[in-house]
Structure formats: structure tokens, C-alpha cells
XYZ file of C-alpha atoms in Angstrom:
729
model
C 0.000 0.000 0.000
C 1.351 3.385 -0.989
C 2.046 6.059 1.613
C -0.544 8.317 -0.057
C -3.337 5.764 0.319
C -2.335 5.186 3.933
C -2.497 8.887 4.591
C -5.929 9.125 2.923
C -7.235 6.220 4.955
C -5.898 7.745 8.102
C -7.511 11.065 7.212
C -10.872 9.352 6.600
C -10.639 7.534 9.852
C -9.776 10.717 11.705
C -12.489 12.923 10.022
C -15.397 10.432 10.074
C -17.027 9.609 13.388
C -17.327 5.920 14.208
C -20.588 4.106 13.563
C -21.515 4.046 17.240
C -20.771 7.752 17.655
C -23.458 9.679 19.636
C -23.585 12.345 16.900
C -24.326 9.787 14.158
C -26.917 8.050 16.298
C -28.605 11.383 16.993
C -28.692 12.285 13.279
C -30.145 8.885 12.364
C -32.765 9.213 15.083
C -33.753 12.642 13.808
C -34.008 11.342 10.228
C -36.184 8.431 11.325
C -38.370 10.822 13.287
C -38.738 13.122 10.287
C -39.567 10.182 8.007
C -42.178 9.025 10.488
C -43.701 12.487 10.804
C -43.652 13.207 7.061
C -46.832 11.233 6.451
C -48.530 13.431 9.034
C -47.231 16.649 7.461
C -50.690 17.716 6.257
C -52.223 17.058 9.676
C -49.472 19.003 11.438
C -49.856 21.917 9.033
C -53.626 21.824 9.539
C -53.222 21.942 13.326
C -50.808 24.887 13.033
C -53.282 26.794 10.839
C -56.183 26.060 13.186
C -54.140 27.104 16.230
C -53.115 30.324 14.475
C -56.748 31.035 13.534
C -57.938 30.352 17.094
C -55.308 32.632 18.669
C -56.026 35.407 16.147
C -59.788 35.190 16.707
C -59.258 35.349 20.481
C -57.089 38.432 19.961
C -59.739 40.128 17.811
C -62.362 39.324 20.471
C -60.154 40.781 23.240
C -59.927 37.466 25.101
C -56.124 37.228 24.773
C -53.829 39.854 26.289
C -50.402 38.630 25.153
C -48.012 41.170 23.649
C -47.370 39.057 20.544
C -51.088 38.527 19.962
C -51.823 42.237 20.356
C -49.044 43.155 17.914
C -50.328 40.568 15.414
C -53.915 41.830 15.645
C -52.766 45.437 15.287
C -50.733 44.567 12.167
C -53.719 42.750 10.608
C -55.975 45.738 11.259
C -53.501 48.192 9.770
C -52.988 46.113 6.646
C -56.542 44.841 6.100
C -58.749 47.243 8.082
C -62.312 46.006 8.536
C -61.424 42.892 6.505
C -58.806 41.703 9.009
C -61.072 38.876 10.124
C -60.685 37.315 6.671
C -57.118 36.227 7.535
C -57.929 33.944 10.513
C -61.104 32.710 8.833
C -59.118 31.751 5.712
C -56.540 29.955 7.841
C -59.319 28.083 9.666
C -60.907 27.051 6.373
C -57.590 25.780 4.990
C -56.920 23.799 8.142
C -60.408 22.266 8.116
C -59.982 21.275 4.459
C -56.710 19.514 5.237
C -58.321 17.651 8.138
C -61.463 16.723 6.184
C -60.090 13.276 5.294
C -59.727 12.322 8.954
C -63.428 12.925 9.542
C -64.668 11.234 6.358
C -62.172 8.389 6.138
C -64.436 5.902 7.895
C -67.601 7.102 6.164
C -66.794 7.553 2.475
C -64.459 5.208 0.660
C -62.449 5.407 -2.471
C -63.806 3.497 -5.448
C -61.126 0.893 -4.860
C -62.227 0.258 -1.274
C -64.243 -2.810 -0.346
C -67.639 -2.280 1.312
C -67.912 -3.890 4.711
C -70.663 -6.388 4.050
C -71.350 -9.864 5.240
C -69.074 -12.313 3.517
C -66.708 -9.628 2.262
C -63.470 -8.921 4.152
C -63.300 -5.263 5.179
C -60.725 -3.281 3.268
C -58.206 -0.875 4.666
C -59.666 2.617 4.899
C -58.250 5.148 2.546
C -59.016 8.797 2.115
C -60.643 9.976 -1.079
C -58.455 11.884 -3.462
C -59.010 15.632 -3.145
C -59.226 17.767 -6.211
C -58.652 21.467 -5.594
C -60.087 23.874 -8.138
C -57.279 26.417 -7.990
C -59.114 28.836 -10.229
C -61.776 29.082 -7.535
C -59.130 29.846 -4.920
C -57.677 32.586 -7.127
C -61.184 33.972 -7.762
C -61.895 34.068 -4.002
C -58.610 35.889 -3.303
C -59.261 38.471 -6.014
C -62.800 38.971 -4.720
C -61.395 39.542 -1.200
C -58.942 42.170 -2.508
C -61.735 43.938 -4.389
C -63.815 43.849 -1.199
C -60.993 45.601 0.702
C -60.888 48.339 -1.917
C -64.673 48.714 -1.714
C -64.572 48.899 2.094
C -61.861 51.582 2.015
C -63.826 53.585 -0.534
C -66.920 53.362 1.681
C -64.918 54.662 4.682
C -63.644 57.753 2.884
C -60.505 56.536 1.136
C -57.857 58.458 3.122
C -54.471 57.197 4.267
C -55.232 58.188 7.867
C -58.216 55.846 7.784
C -55.968 52.956 6.742
C -53.341 53.725 9.401
C -56.037 53.772 12.084
C -57.052 50.214 11.155
C -60.342 51.075 9.489
C -61.736 50.848 5.985
C -59.782 48.446 3.826
C -56.434 49.022 5.491
C -53.251 49.663 3.626
C -54.194 47.041 1.017
C -57.506 48.753 0.282
C -55.841 52.175 0.204
C -53.236 50.874 -2.277
C -55.913 49.479 -4.604
C -57.839 52.746 -4.418
C -54.701 54.747 -5.219
C -54.096 52.552 -8.275
C -57.563 53.369 -9.598
C -56.976 57.085 -8.930
C -53.674 56.980 -10.841
C -55.426 55.345 -13.807
C -57.884 58.253 -13.975
C -61.034 56.442 -12.820
C -63.539 58.513 -10.794
C -64.362 57.252 -7.317
C -67.918 56.332 -8.370
C -66.659 54.262 -11.317
C -64.088 52.599 -9.082
C -66.831 51.666 -6.604
C -68.955 50.102 -9.362
C -65.903 48.248 -10.656
C -65.023 46.847 -7.212
C -68.667 45.826 -6.630
C -68.846 44.031 -9.975
C -65.591 42.180 -9.308
C -66.794 41.095 -5.847
C -70.127 39.765 -7.182
C -68.791 37.997 -10.293
C -65.715 36.445 -8.713
C -67.679 35.559 -5.568
C -70.199 33.611 -7.658
C -67.401 31.858 -9.540
C -65.616 30.929 -6.318
C -68.797 29.616 -4.681
C -69.703 27.493 -7.726
C -73.226 28.911 -8.056
C -74.697 28.098 -11.472
C -78.058 28.709 -13.213
C -78.992 25.075 -12.561
C -78.911 25.804 -8.832
C -81.538 28.474 -9.407
C -83.598 25.807 -11.176
C -83.214 23.489 -8.179
C -84.307 26.187 -5.734
C -87.237 27.014 -7.982
C -88.333 23.364 -8.043
C -88.234 23.370 -4.231
C -90.231 26.589 -3.930
C -92.938 25.913 -6.537
C -94.759 23.126 -4.613
C -94.967 25.488 -1.626
C -96.610 28.301 -3.565
C -99.367 26.204 -5.111
C -97.654 24.915 -8.248
C -97.991 21.158 -8.728
C -94.766 19.209 -8.485
C -93.702 17.899 -11.864
C -93.319 14.384 -10.471
C -97.075 14.390 -9.685
C -98.089 15.428 -13.204
C -98.404 13.359 -16.327
C -95.404 14.463 -18.449
C -97.389 13.919 -21.649
C -100.238 16.292 -20.670
C -99.759 20.099 -20.871
C -100.285 22.309 -17.832
C -101.925 25.706 -18.075
C -100.417 27.156 -14.918
C -98.260 30.160 -15.951
C -95.738 29.525 -13.161
C -95.329 25.921 -14.275
C -94.837 26.981 -17.888
C -92.179 29.464 -16.763
C -90.544 26.672 -14.769
C -90.417 24.401 -17.848
C -89.023 27.248 -19.960
C -86.257 27.787 -17.394
C -85.370 24.094 -17.600
C -85.128 24.267 -21.378
C -82.821 27.303 -21.118
C -80.260 25.294 -19.121
C -80.456 21.685 -20.443
C -77.781 19.989 -18.330
C -77.785 16.703 -16.498
C -78.135 18.523 -13.154
C -81.621 19.604 -14.234
C -82.623 16.072 -13.321
C -82.620 17.237 -9.718
C -85.621 19.429 -10.574
C -87.883 16.480 -11.227
C -88.389 15.754 -7.558
C -87.287 17.317 -4.301
C -83.560 16.512 -3.932
C -83.670 14.988 -0.437
C -86.375 12.307 -0.907
C -84.585 10.922 -3.991
C -82.339 8.852 -1.706
C -84.445 8.658 1.396
C -87.335 7.119 -0.508
C -85.214 4.158 -1.513
C -85.146 1.439 1.168
C -81.958 0.026 -0.318
C -78.718 1.095 1.378
C -75.896 1.515 -1.098
C -72.444 0.134 -0.435
C -69.987 3.006 -0.338
C -71.042 6.503 -1.331
C -74.708 6.940 -0.417
C -75.312 9.976 -2.598
C -77.581 9.609 -5.650
C -75.835 8.581 -8.856
C -77.057 11.782 -10.517
C -74.883 13.704 -8.039
C -72.023 11.201 -7.821
C -71.211 11.148 -11.520
C -70.912 14.945 -11.439
C -67.457 14.674 -9.907
C -66.372 11.145 -10.828
C -67.293 10.852 -14.494
C -66.684 14.046 -16.401
C -65.811 12.530 -19.761
C -69.104 10.733 -20.361
C -71.992 12.128 -22.292
C -74.414 14.008 -20.023
C -78.049 12.882 -20.104
C -81.119 14.655 -18.838
C -84.109 12.930 -17.277
C -86.454 15.744 -18.257
C -89.469 14.226 -20.078
C -89.099 15.981 -23.392
C -87.558 15.337 -26.782
C -83.965 14.333 -26.296
C -82.635 15.807 -29.494
C -83.118 19.089 -31.278
C -84.037 18.385 -34.915
C -81.325 19.212 -37.371
C -81.818 21.961 -39.893
C -84.182 20.328 -42.401
C -82.743 19.699 -45.813
C -84.376 21.248 -48.813
C -86.616 18.470 -50.075
C -87.614 18.062 -53.670
C -91.147 19.321 -54.427
C -91.855 15.907 -55.955
C -91.376 14.157 -52.616
C -94.093 13.937 -49.944
C -93.874 16.273 -46.994
C -92.782 14.883 -43.653
C -95.977 16.335 -42.203
C -97.676 13.153 -43.418
C -95.813 11.329 -40.640
C -96.587 11.680 -36.960
C -94.144 13.381 -34.615
C -93.608 11.937 -31.160
C -91.582 12.758 -28.067
C -89.008 10.371 -26.642
C -89.592 10.092 -22.894
C -87.287 8.679 -20.252
C -87.825 7.324 -16.718
C -87.685 9.500 -13.624
C -84.806 10.110 -11.265
C -86.349 8.060 -8.463
C -86.416 4.846 -10.534
C -82.865 5.396 -11.752
C -81.421 5.917 -8.272
C -83.330 2.986 -6.798
C -82.205 0.570 -9.544
C -78.592 1.755 -9.198
C -78.716 1.124 -5.448
C -80.177 -2.361 -5.951
C -77.444 -3.282 -8.452
C -74.673 -2.205 -6.064
C -76.216 -3.977 -3.077
C -77.012 -7.226 -4.921
C -73.540 -7.612 -6.383
C -72.018 -6.601 -3.055
C -73.981 -9.342 -1.268
C -72.339 -11.867 -3.602
C -68.889 -10.535 -2.728
C -68.476 -8.380 -5.848
C -67.996 -4.734 -4.868
C -68.975 -2.468 -7.780
C -69.852 1.171 -8.327
C -72.579 2.483 -10.651
C -70.837 5.473 -12.197
C -73.189 6.477 -14.996
C -76.409 5.638 -16.785
C -77.967 5.993 -20.231
C -81.708 6.107 -20.727
C -83.423 4.874 -23.867
C -87.009 4.253 -24.992
C -87.145 0.670 -23.675
C -84.112 0.096 -21.414
C -81.746 2.007 -19.143
C -78.095 1.013 -19.286
C -76.185 1.365 -16.016
C -72.413 1.748 -16.259
C -70.943 -0.503 -13.568
C -67.264 -0.221 -12.666
C -65.822 -3.356 -10.994
C -64.165 -2.786 -7.634
C -61.439 -4.626 -5.717
C -61.557 -7.541 -3.288
C -58.864 -8.443 -0.781
C -57.571 -11.971 -0.436
C -54.245 -13.608 0.419
C -51.712 -13.713 -2.390
C -49.225 -16.503 -3.208
C -46.853 -15.187 -0.550
C -49.577 -15.056 2.097
C -49.797 -11.265 2.080
C -53.213 -9.643 1.721
C -53.539 -8.076 -1.733
C -56.266 -6.353 -3.709
C -57.606 -8.082 -6.815
C -59.918 -6.620 -9.447
C -63.381 -8.169 -9.767
C -63.551 -10.220 -12.962
C -66.064 -9.273 -15.627
C -67.186 -12.888 -15.988
C -68.259 -12.917 -12.343
C -70.651 -10.035 -12.979
C -72.042 -11.647 -16.152
C -72.782 -14.873 -14.284
C -75.179 -13.049 -11.931
C -77.611 -11.870 -14.623
C -80.517 -13.944 -13.266
C -79.881 -12.812 -9.684
C -79.904 -9.173 -10.780
C -83.135 -9.706 -12.707
C -84.686 -11.203 -9.563
C -83.541 -8.301 -7.370
C -84.710 -5.673 -9.877
C -88.062 -7.439 -10.480
C -87.303 -7.322 -14.192
C -88.460 -9.932 -16.724
C -84.943 -10.140 -18.120
C -81.748 -8.091 -18.203
C -78.829 -8.021 -20.599
C -75.230 -7.560 -19.480
C -72.752 -6.126 -21.995
C -69.367 -7.018 -20.580
C -67.570 -4.806 -21.276
C -69.115 -1.964 -23.274
C -66.938 -1.527 -26.395
C -64.681 1.484 -26.089
C -65.357 2.031 -22.384
C -63.903 0.738 -19.129
C -67.145 -0.388 -17.530
C -69.767 -3.131 -17.720
C -73.199 -2.223 -19.077
C -76.258 -3.643 -17.292
C -79.402 -2.979 -19.330
C -82.569 -2.915 -17.213
C -86.023 -2.670 -18.857
C -87.989 0.501 -18.199
C -91.369 0.243 -16.576
C -92.877 1.754 -19.695
C -91.645 1.404 -23.266
C -92.085 4.508 -25.367
C -92.784 4.392 -29.082
C -90.124 5.701 -31.446
C -91.581 7.696 -34.301
C -90.212 7.656 -37.835
C -90.416 11.393 -38.478
C -88.106 12.500 -35.607
C -85.515 10.014 -36.836
C -85.717 11.277 -40.413
C -85.323 14.859 -39.156
C -82.323 14.002 -36.962
C -78.724 14.874 -37.721
C -77.673 11.209 -37.784
C -80.086 10.481 -40.642
C -79.277 13.559 -42.697
C -75.527 13.011 -42.390
C -75.801 9.800 -44.413
C -76.819 11.766 -47.515
C -77.868 8.675 -49.456
C -81.125 7.898 -51.292
C -81.180 4.468 -49.603
C -80.828 5.765 -46.035
C -83.184 4.000 -43.621
C -84.068 4.967 -40.048
C -83.632 2.035 -37.654
C -84.477 3.373 -34.170
C -82.889 4.744 -31.004
C -80.105 3.165 -28.942
C -79.917 2.774 -25.161
C -78.988 6.449 -24.772
C -81.907 7.657 -26.885
C -79.717 8.719 -29.814
C -81.175 8.140 -33.306
C -79.537 5.423 -35.391
C -79.738 5.291 -39.186
C -77.970 3.180 -41.798
C -77.276 3.230 -45.524
C -78.718 0.220 -47.342
C -76.371 0.832 -50.276
C -73.360 0.284 -47.995
C -74.694 -2.824 -46.253
C -75.531 -3.887 -49.114
C -78.197 -6.397 -47.967
C -80.056 -6.787 -44.666
C -81.122 -9.985 -42.886
C -83.802 -9.752 -40.162
C -84.823 -12.510 -37.731
C -87.087 -12.810 -34.701
C -90.022 -14.660 -33.253
C -93.637 -13.926 -34.105
C -94.729 -10.532 -32.810
C -91.224 -9.280 -32.085
C -91.299 -6.525 -34.723
C -89.935 -7.898 -38.029
C -92.831 -6.794 -40.212
C -92.942 -3.373 -38.543
C -89.237 -2.961 -39.264
C -89.735 -3.825 -42.955
C -92.741 -1.494 -43.148
C -90.729 1.358 -41.598
C -87.839 0.766 -44.006
C -90.165 0.742 -47.021
C -91.944 3.912 -45.850
C -88.619 5.651 -45.316
C -87.421 4.694 -48.800
C -90.551 5.785 -50.683
C -90.701 9.044 -48.717
C -87.236 10.035 -49.989
C -87.290 8.665 -53.571
C -89.429 9.118 -56.636
C -90.542 6.130 -58.752
C -87.965 7.129 -61.376
C -85.146 6.691 -58.841
C -86.325 3.688 -56.820
C -88.425 0.609 -57.493
C -89.621 -1.965 -54.973
C -90.363 -5.675 -55.247
C -92.349 -6.899 -52.233
C -92.816 -10.576 -51.374
C -95.261 -11.287 -48.540
C -96.198 -14.957 -48.054
C -98.174 -13.939 -44.927
C -100.517 -11.946 -47.230
C -101.425 -9.275 -44.642
C -98.358 -7.150 -43.853
C -97.134 -5.543 -47.078
C -100.399 -5.530 -49.064
C -100.987 -1.999 -47.764
C -98.422 -0.821 -50.330
C -100.471 -2.063 -53.309
C -101.038 0.772 -55.739
C -97.747 2.462 -54.898
C -96.085 3.647 -58.139
C -92.727 2.449 -56.850
C -93.895 -1.165 -57.011
C -93.186 -3.536 -59.869
C -96.653 -5.058 -60.233
C -98.350 -5.915 -56.953
C -97.185 -7.346 -53.664
C -96.573 -11.024 -54.401
C -98.364 -13.340 -51.950
C -98.668 -16.614 -53.900
C -95.834 -19.044 -53.372
C -95.876 -20.392 -56.937
C -95.357 -16.858 -58.327
C -92.686 -15.791 -55.853
C -90.044 -18.087 -57.336
C -90.766 -16.672 -60.787
C -90.271 -13.145 -59.423
C -86.903 -14.121 -57.945
C -85.855 -15.643 -61.274
C -86.829 -12.391 -63.012
C -84.606 -10.516 -60.551
C -81.596 -12.597 -61.583
C -82.368 -12.002 -65.263
C -82.680 -8.272 -64.627
C -79.322 -8.345 -62.864
C -77.692 -10.084 -65.845
C -79.292 -7.595 -68.251
C -77.922 -4.672 -66.291
C -74.415 -6.126 -66.313
C -74.580 -6.348 -70.106
C -75.642 -2.702 -70.283
C -72.737 -1.760 -68.016
C -70.379 -3.657 -70.276
C -71.575 -1.788 -73.348
C -70.583 1.580 -71.876
C -67.646 0.340 -69.726
C -69.325 1.291 -66.444
C -68.504 -0.320 -63.090
C -71.737 0.334 -61.219
C -75.175 1.896 -61.493
C -74.082 5.450 -60.690
C -71.386 5.397 -63.371
C -73.827 3.991 -65.941
C -76.532 6.591 -65.301
C -73.889 9.333 -65.430
C -72.632 8.212 -68.843
C -76.015 7.786 -70.516
C -77.043 11.361 -69.765
C -75.484 12.372 -73.078
C -77.570 9.802 -74.992
C -81.174 10.585 -75.840
C -82.680 7.116 -76.205
C -80.668 5.399 -73.462
C -82.550 3.707 -70.610
C -81.998 5.185 -67.157
C -81.942 2.427 -64.565
C -83.513 2.947 -61.132
C -82.393 1.253 -57.933
C -84.325 -1.841 -56.924
C -84.975 -2.998 -53.361
C -86.355 -6.518 -52.896
C -88.245 -7.048 -49.622
C -89.041 -10.591 -48.483
C -91.165 -10.735 -45.338
C -90.863 -14.480 -44.645
C -87.994 -16.613 -45.881
C -88.950 -19.819 -44.037
C -91.983 -20.508 -46.266
C -89.859 -20.188 -49.397
C -87.137 -22.454 -48.025
C -89.691 -25.097 -47.079
C -91.407 -24.962 -50.483
C -88.300 -24.933 -52.720
C -85.137 -24.839 -50.607
C -82.617 -25.459 -53.397
C -83.940 -22.923 -55.893
C -84.646 -20.273 -53.232
C -81.186 -20.585 -51.711
C -79.466 -20.582 -55.089
C -81.354 -17.488 -56.288
C -80.863 -15.517 -53.083
C -77.161 -16.329 -52.913
C -76.629 -15.259 -56.520
C -78.470 -11.986 -55.967
C -76.646 -11.291 -52.700
C -73.254 -11.957 -54.267
C -73.587 -9.992 -57.502
C -76.537 -7.589 -57.395
C -74.867 -4.823 -55.419
C -73.124 -3.184 -58.366
C -76.367 -3.165 -60.383
C -78.205 -1.195 -57.706
C -80.303 -4.139 -56.445
C -80.497 -4.733 -52.676
C -82.219 -7.343 -50.505
C -84.091 -7.038 -47.200
C -85.003 -10.535 -46.027
C -86.843 -11.456 -42.817
C -87.575 -14.792 -41.164
C -89.113 -15.925 -37.894
C -87.122 -19.152 -37.845
C -83.366 -18.395 -37.671
C -82.248 -22.015 -37.781
C -79.392 -23.441 -39.819
C -81.728 -25.096 -42.328
C -83.384 -21.741 -43.114
C -80.508 -19.277 -42.683
C -77.797 -21.412 -44.214
C -74.120 -20.642 -44.054
C -73.989 -19.335 -47.643
C -76.971 -17.038 -47.085
C -75.555 -15.657 -43.845
C -72.114 -15.109 -45.358
C -73.588 -12.764 -47.976
C -75.646 -10.740 -45.466
C -73.083 -8.944 -43.268
C -75.724 -6.532 -41.908
C -78.213 -8.309 -39.633
C -80.972 -7.406 -37.207
C -82.169 -9.776 -34.520
C -85.343 -9.224 -32.577
C -86.317 -11.427 -29.630
C -85.577 -15.100 -30.321
C -86.390 -18.266 -28.422
C -82.899 -19.395 -27.415
C -79.255 -18.436 -27.436
C -78.690 -20.940 -30.276
C -80.958 -18.896 -32.563
C -79.106 -15.774 -31.447
C -75.784 -17.332 -32.417
C -77.170 -18.327 -35.816
C -78.230 -14.809 -36.713
C -75.624 -12.725 -34.843
C -72.809 -15.193 -34.101
C -73.155 -14.210 -30.432
C -75.740 -14.727 -27.662
C -77.873 -11.919 -26.319
C -80.964 -11.783 -28.542
C -82.750 -14.292 -26.302
C -82.891 -11.660 -23.524
C -84.592 -8.965 -25.626
C -88.009 -7.657 -24.631
C -89.868 -7.909 -27.917
C -92.120 -5.260 -29.497
C -89.313 -3.576 -31.426
C -86.403 -4.270 -29.066
C -83.555 -5.437 -31.327
C -79.828 -5.919 -31.813
C -78.323 -4.399 -34.957
C -75.057 -5.808 -36.282
C -73.485 -3.358 -38.705
C -70.908 -4.516 -41.276
C -68.565 -1.845 -39.905
C -68.876 -2.902 -36.240
C -67.790 -6.082 -34.530
C -70.459 -6.068 -31.812
C -74.238 -5.602 -32.077
C -75.927 -2.419 -30.870
C -79.180 -2.521 -28.949
C -81.970 -0.395 -30.453
C -85.660 0.257 -30.054
C -87.011 0.078 -33.586
C -89.176 2.836 -35.005
C -92.911 2.288 -35.264
C -95.027 3.301 -38.263
C -98.787 3.409 -37.895
C -101.285 2.318 -40.536
C -102.355 5.922 -40.923
C -98.823 7.041 -41.796
C -98.459 4.312 -44.414
C -101.837 5.213 -45.870
C -100.901 8.907 -46.055
C -97.682 8.217 -47.974
C -99.317 5.727 -50.354
C -102.253 8.059 -51.005
C -99.840 10.892 -51.802
C -98.060 8.867 -54.473
C -101.356 7.563 -55.834
C -102.538 11.147 -56.257
C -99.325 12.076 -58.035
C -99.795 9.275 -60.595
C -103.596 9.354 -60.906
C -103.405 9.849 -64.651
C -101.462 6.631 -65.128
C -103.678 4.334 -63.040
C -105.589 2.902 -65.972
C -102.429 2.074 -67.907
C -100.840 0.589 -64.822
C -103.870 -1.640 -64.253
C -103.696 -2.973 -67.796
C -100.012 -3.808 -67.502
C -100.580 -5.476 -64.119
C -103.384 -7.665 -65.507
C -101.165 -8.572 -68.435
C -98.443 -9.611 -66.052
C -100.966 -11.742 -64.157
C -101.950 -13.573 -67.338
C -98.260 -14.267 -67.991
C -98.003 -15.754 -64.493
C -95.757 -18.587 -65.610
C -92.898 -16.213 -66.210
C -93.329 -14.569 -62.850
C -92.042 -11.242 -64.177
C -93.449 -8.189 -62.378
C -94.919 -5.584 -64.676
C -92.992 -2.356 -65.191
C -94.754 0.948 -64.872
């Protein structure tokens, strides 16, 4: 070892105290003490602020005679004048906010905490995460400064007033001098300070117009106005105060307006179910926990403002021929009670969850359920928290239906694109979805296609429309009475309301003989609605021949599709303009039983090749079995709609996934779009007989001069029944 290293080692040994030195032990003890106290830093700071506020308040009240306290109080009065009390009050508020967790730790739990229920191990308490709105703090401070300036202006505004501890103190005098230097008169400065105090005070307190609505809803029952919860939402009320109340709600359409439906307090107290965790209503809870979700209102009115109507062709029928209806949603009481039952039922089975949001539709309400955490020993024996599995929630569908007194529920686990499980609970009352509001909606008008069809509303009440040209064919299945024929009728009405006979032709096949015969006499029809089974096969064969003929016409002008062909023949005088053709088959099972081979072969050929020629299929069946909806047929119908079916096997046949067996019927359906991987639940639109009659009568009146010629051609087609070719008009 070199002499230099020996000297260095000797220096280190001389300058460094030994490990058992009292100085080192004292430093280590202090560090350990600081590390132990660091987790209580907020509590210590809170106690210091509270002690400071208490001593200052005692000094202002004259109950403390210490020299330091008197000097502190005198300094506060000189600097802040009459507003000196704001300093200890602010310190007391800050200290109470820091200590708030200690008082609420055993009452409210974080969403990851486990509710202490029977059969569930209690979780370790944890304080909820605080979220300070710093802009509110800044607004409160600026409002306090403006208040000091206003107080000093009210006292006279002199420097002697500030030195004597009156007015706004030195701070208020400084603010007033700044306004004088800027050239503002004292009166203008007073108005400015008053405006700043009012505006920033409202911002800091969080008062919003919806709070005025809530107070109004509390006052109106006490001044003789009927509570809205006791009225029928569908019937108008002539009370002027009630009409003003409804107008105020429409001015501020936010989700907090739901609190105006009933008095806020009984919304939770009326429910006998005790929630696990936060006991506040879900309408209030999601205000702070879920800010990225779409806000929904439970006000019983139309849930969407109609889009700006497009300029319709004068040749098309007016939408006034269709009925307009309002989409209504359930009340706040039912929503809160069902949310509480879901949390309690799953908690009783050892699955802590939190209902964080809801979506209300015409037939069902979807509750967004976020799985919680359970504690159990890990592989090393240490207690750890584990997330509740989604499959565990799905397995309790029948138990939830029993607890909710619902005929059936559907669990979407998870909801695509979201981090929660959707539990769809039927509403006590299903509301009809009209066709006209859907056709006037933004979703329908954005499609901008002559073959756009309105399907219905989803679980959030939003209108859903689709383009038949992009599907390009649609397969519909469901049991008897589930809504298949109504869906086909609505699609046909939507198509003929937006297309002239020169642009669109229909071929209707109705083996049931009673559903589509209402469209007889419509100029869009080729012939009549076919109801005889021996003629239907001939009509399908004519469709294949028409498809082949159109392909030959496309080949002659080198066109790829119908749009390109019609664009090219505009320059030719004698060229035939080809309309689009939609083939509607109301019952496929009868055709497959009568002639399975020929029916399947014809449908498959049309589905595979007819898209480019502008021919599209809408096929419905009440028997979605593998011998009716074969693999080749299903492969060529990527767009499918399933109404209520008898079993999950039928649901898998039509949708390749279970779920349709739990639908409610009467228009409740699952729509599988070619662009989406999962089906979407909808309430289909309903078209009355009167609406269909109005549209058909309009087109009959437009073509009254051609009725005789049309009748002759139709009778001629009937005499040529062997060919099965529908007559062209």
C-alpha cells in the first residue's frame, strides 16, 4: 500500500465519526423521526393553521392579552382594516380542508375500497383523493382584494383611515390609489369593485343557473304549483308559473336539471336500499367522478333538437304526413333505486362495484358498472387487492333480474370502447319511437344517401340510421310478434318518402298476405305485392335475369356500377336510365320449405352480384335455424338485425353471439353493422297504418293519370303468371 493511500485512509478515519458515535446516532434518530412524521405533514400543518386562527380570533375578540397577539392583531388591522377577520377565517378554512379526510375516512371510501358487508373482508380505509379547483381559490382571493378596496372607498378613502385600522387598510388604500392613478372617478371605481366582488364571488362559490332551477323546483310546490313528479309528463299544464318553470329548464339543459324532477332529499331517502360506499344519488355522484361521459337529462321531453331540415324536392311527400312523437325517459327516483339495488345485490355476492353512470333509452336504461377490488391472500400469504372479474358479474344476470323485479336483463361485458360493464334494465314503460323524428335528426341527414333508412334509437336515446347501399343487404330474424314486419314497413316507408318512382323501385314478397299488401297501388312497385308461393319463385328468377341484363348494359358503356352507368347515358337521348331496386321478403322460411334449393341458389346469386347493379335485398324470417338461414346465405348478409328469439342458439345463428334471447320484444332489437364487430341494442321505429296510408295516397294522387295504364299492364303480367315477371310501370 502506498504512503498516499495510507495517509488518505488515516484522514478518513480521523475525520469520520465511528458508527456508534453519539452524533451519528442522533442524526439517524432525527431522520427516522422526520420520516415518520412526514406522512402526518398535512395534519401538522392543519393543526398549526387552526391554532393560528384560534389565537387570532381570540385576539380580535379581546380574550387574549399577550403582547405578541396584540401586535399581530394590530398589524392585521392596519394592513386589512375592517377585513382583518378574513385572515384567521381563511386559515381556519384551509386547516379544516386539510383535516377533512380524517373525519370522512371511515364514512366515504375510495372506489377501490371494499364495502364492509357480510361475507366480504373489510378493506383498509383510505381517504378519497381531493381535487382542488385552484381557479376558484384565485377567484376568491381576487374577490377579497376587491372587497378591501370597496370597504376603504366606503370609509372615505384616506391614508389616515388605513393607518387607524379602518376601511380596507393599507391594502384597500393601495388598490384605491391605483384606480386614482389610472384616472377612474371614485364612483366608477366603486362600481368596478362591486362588480368584481359579485362575479368572482359567484365563480368561487360554484353557483350556477342550474342551482336556481333546483331552488325554484323546491319553492314551486310550496306556492301552489304542482310538483312535476305528480303530473303526467305527456299532458300540458296551463299554470303560468309551471310553464315558466319548464321554460327555465329548457334554457339550461344539463344533467343537473334532473334534480328538478323531484325534491332533492327524498330521492335517496325514498329508496329502502342502502348503497355500499357513497350513499349519494348517482345523478350527483357522476358529477365529480365521471366528467368525460356524455351528459343525459331525465327531463321528459324530446332528447334531441331536430337538425336543420334539408331542402326536399317538391316531388317528394312532406314529412308532415308522418306523426311526430316525443321520446320520454324514466324519472330520477327509478334510476337511483335501480342503481342502489345493483350495487347492493352484487355486493352481497362478494363483488364490490360502483354504478358510475347511466344511459336512458325508450325501452331500457343502461347502467355503467365499474368493478371494484376484493382483498384476499396472495401466493406469498400477504393480503392483496384483486380486481373483480367481468365474468363474475355476467354470471349473476338472473340474480340481478330477480332483485330488480325485471323480466330479463342483458349484461354487456364490457361496453366496447369504455372501461365499464353495461347492465341494461327494462324501463317500466316502453315509449314508441316515431319515424319522423328520426328522419329529421342529424344522424339520418348526415348519411346523404337515397337508400338511407331509419332504424331506431339506442340505449342512450340517440337516433340510429344506416345506408342500405353500404350494407348492401339486410337480414332480419325474430319470433312472431317481435317486430320484423314493422321494421320492414318502416324501411319501405322511409325509402318511398325520400325517392321518386324514377329513382327507386320496390319488389315486395309477402307470403303472410297481410303485412305488405298496404303498399299495393304504390307507383314504386313492380306489379303488386306477391303473396302466392308459386309466383314468388318466378319473381326471384326475373330478378336474376334483370341483374344479368344490367351487367350487359354496363359492359356496353364500360361502367362499373349503377351510378357510373346513369352518369354516362345522360349524353344519350334514347338510353334507358336504370332505377335502384330494393327486394323485400317478409318471410324466408316458407320459401325455403317450399323450394329450398332454388330459393337458396337465387338468393345467394343476388346477394353476391346484385350490389353493383343497384339491387339490394331485405329478407326477414321468424325461424333463424341453420336449415333456413344457411351458411352461404348468412355469409352474404353482413348486416343483420335480430329481434327477440327463443334461445341463445338462434341468437348465435343470426348474430354469431348470444344476447338476442334476452330482448323484450315489441321492437327491441340488436343491430349488427358490417362496420362494427359487436351488435348495438336499439328500439325500432314504429309506423302506424295511418302514416303508411298517407304516404301511399300521396303517391297515388301524383300518378292518378297513369292508373288505368298501370292496371292494364298489371293484368297482363298476371296472365303471364308462368314467367313470374313483375310488370314495369
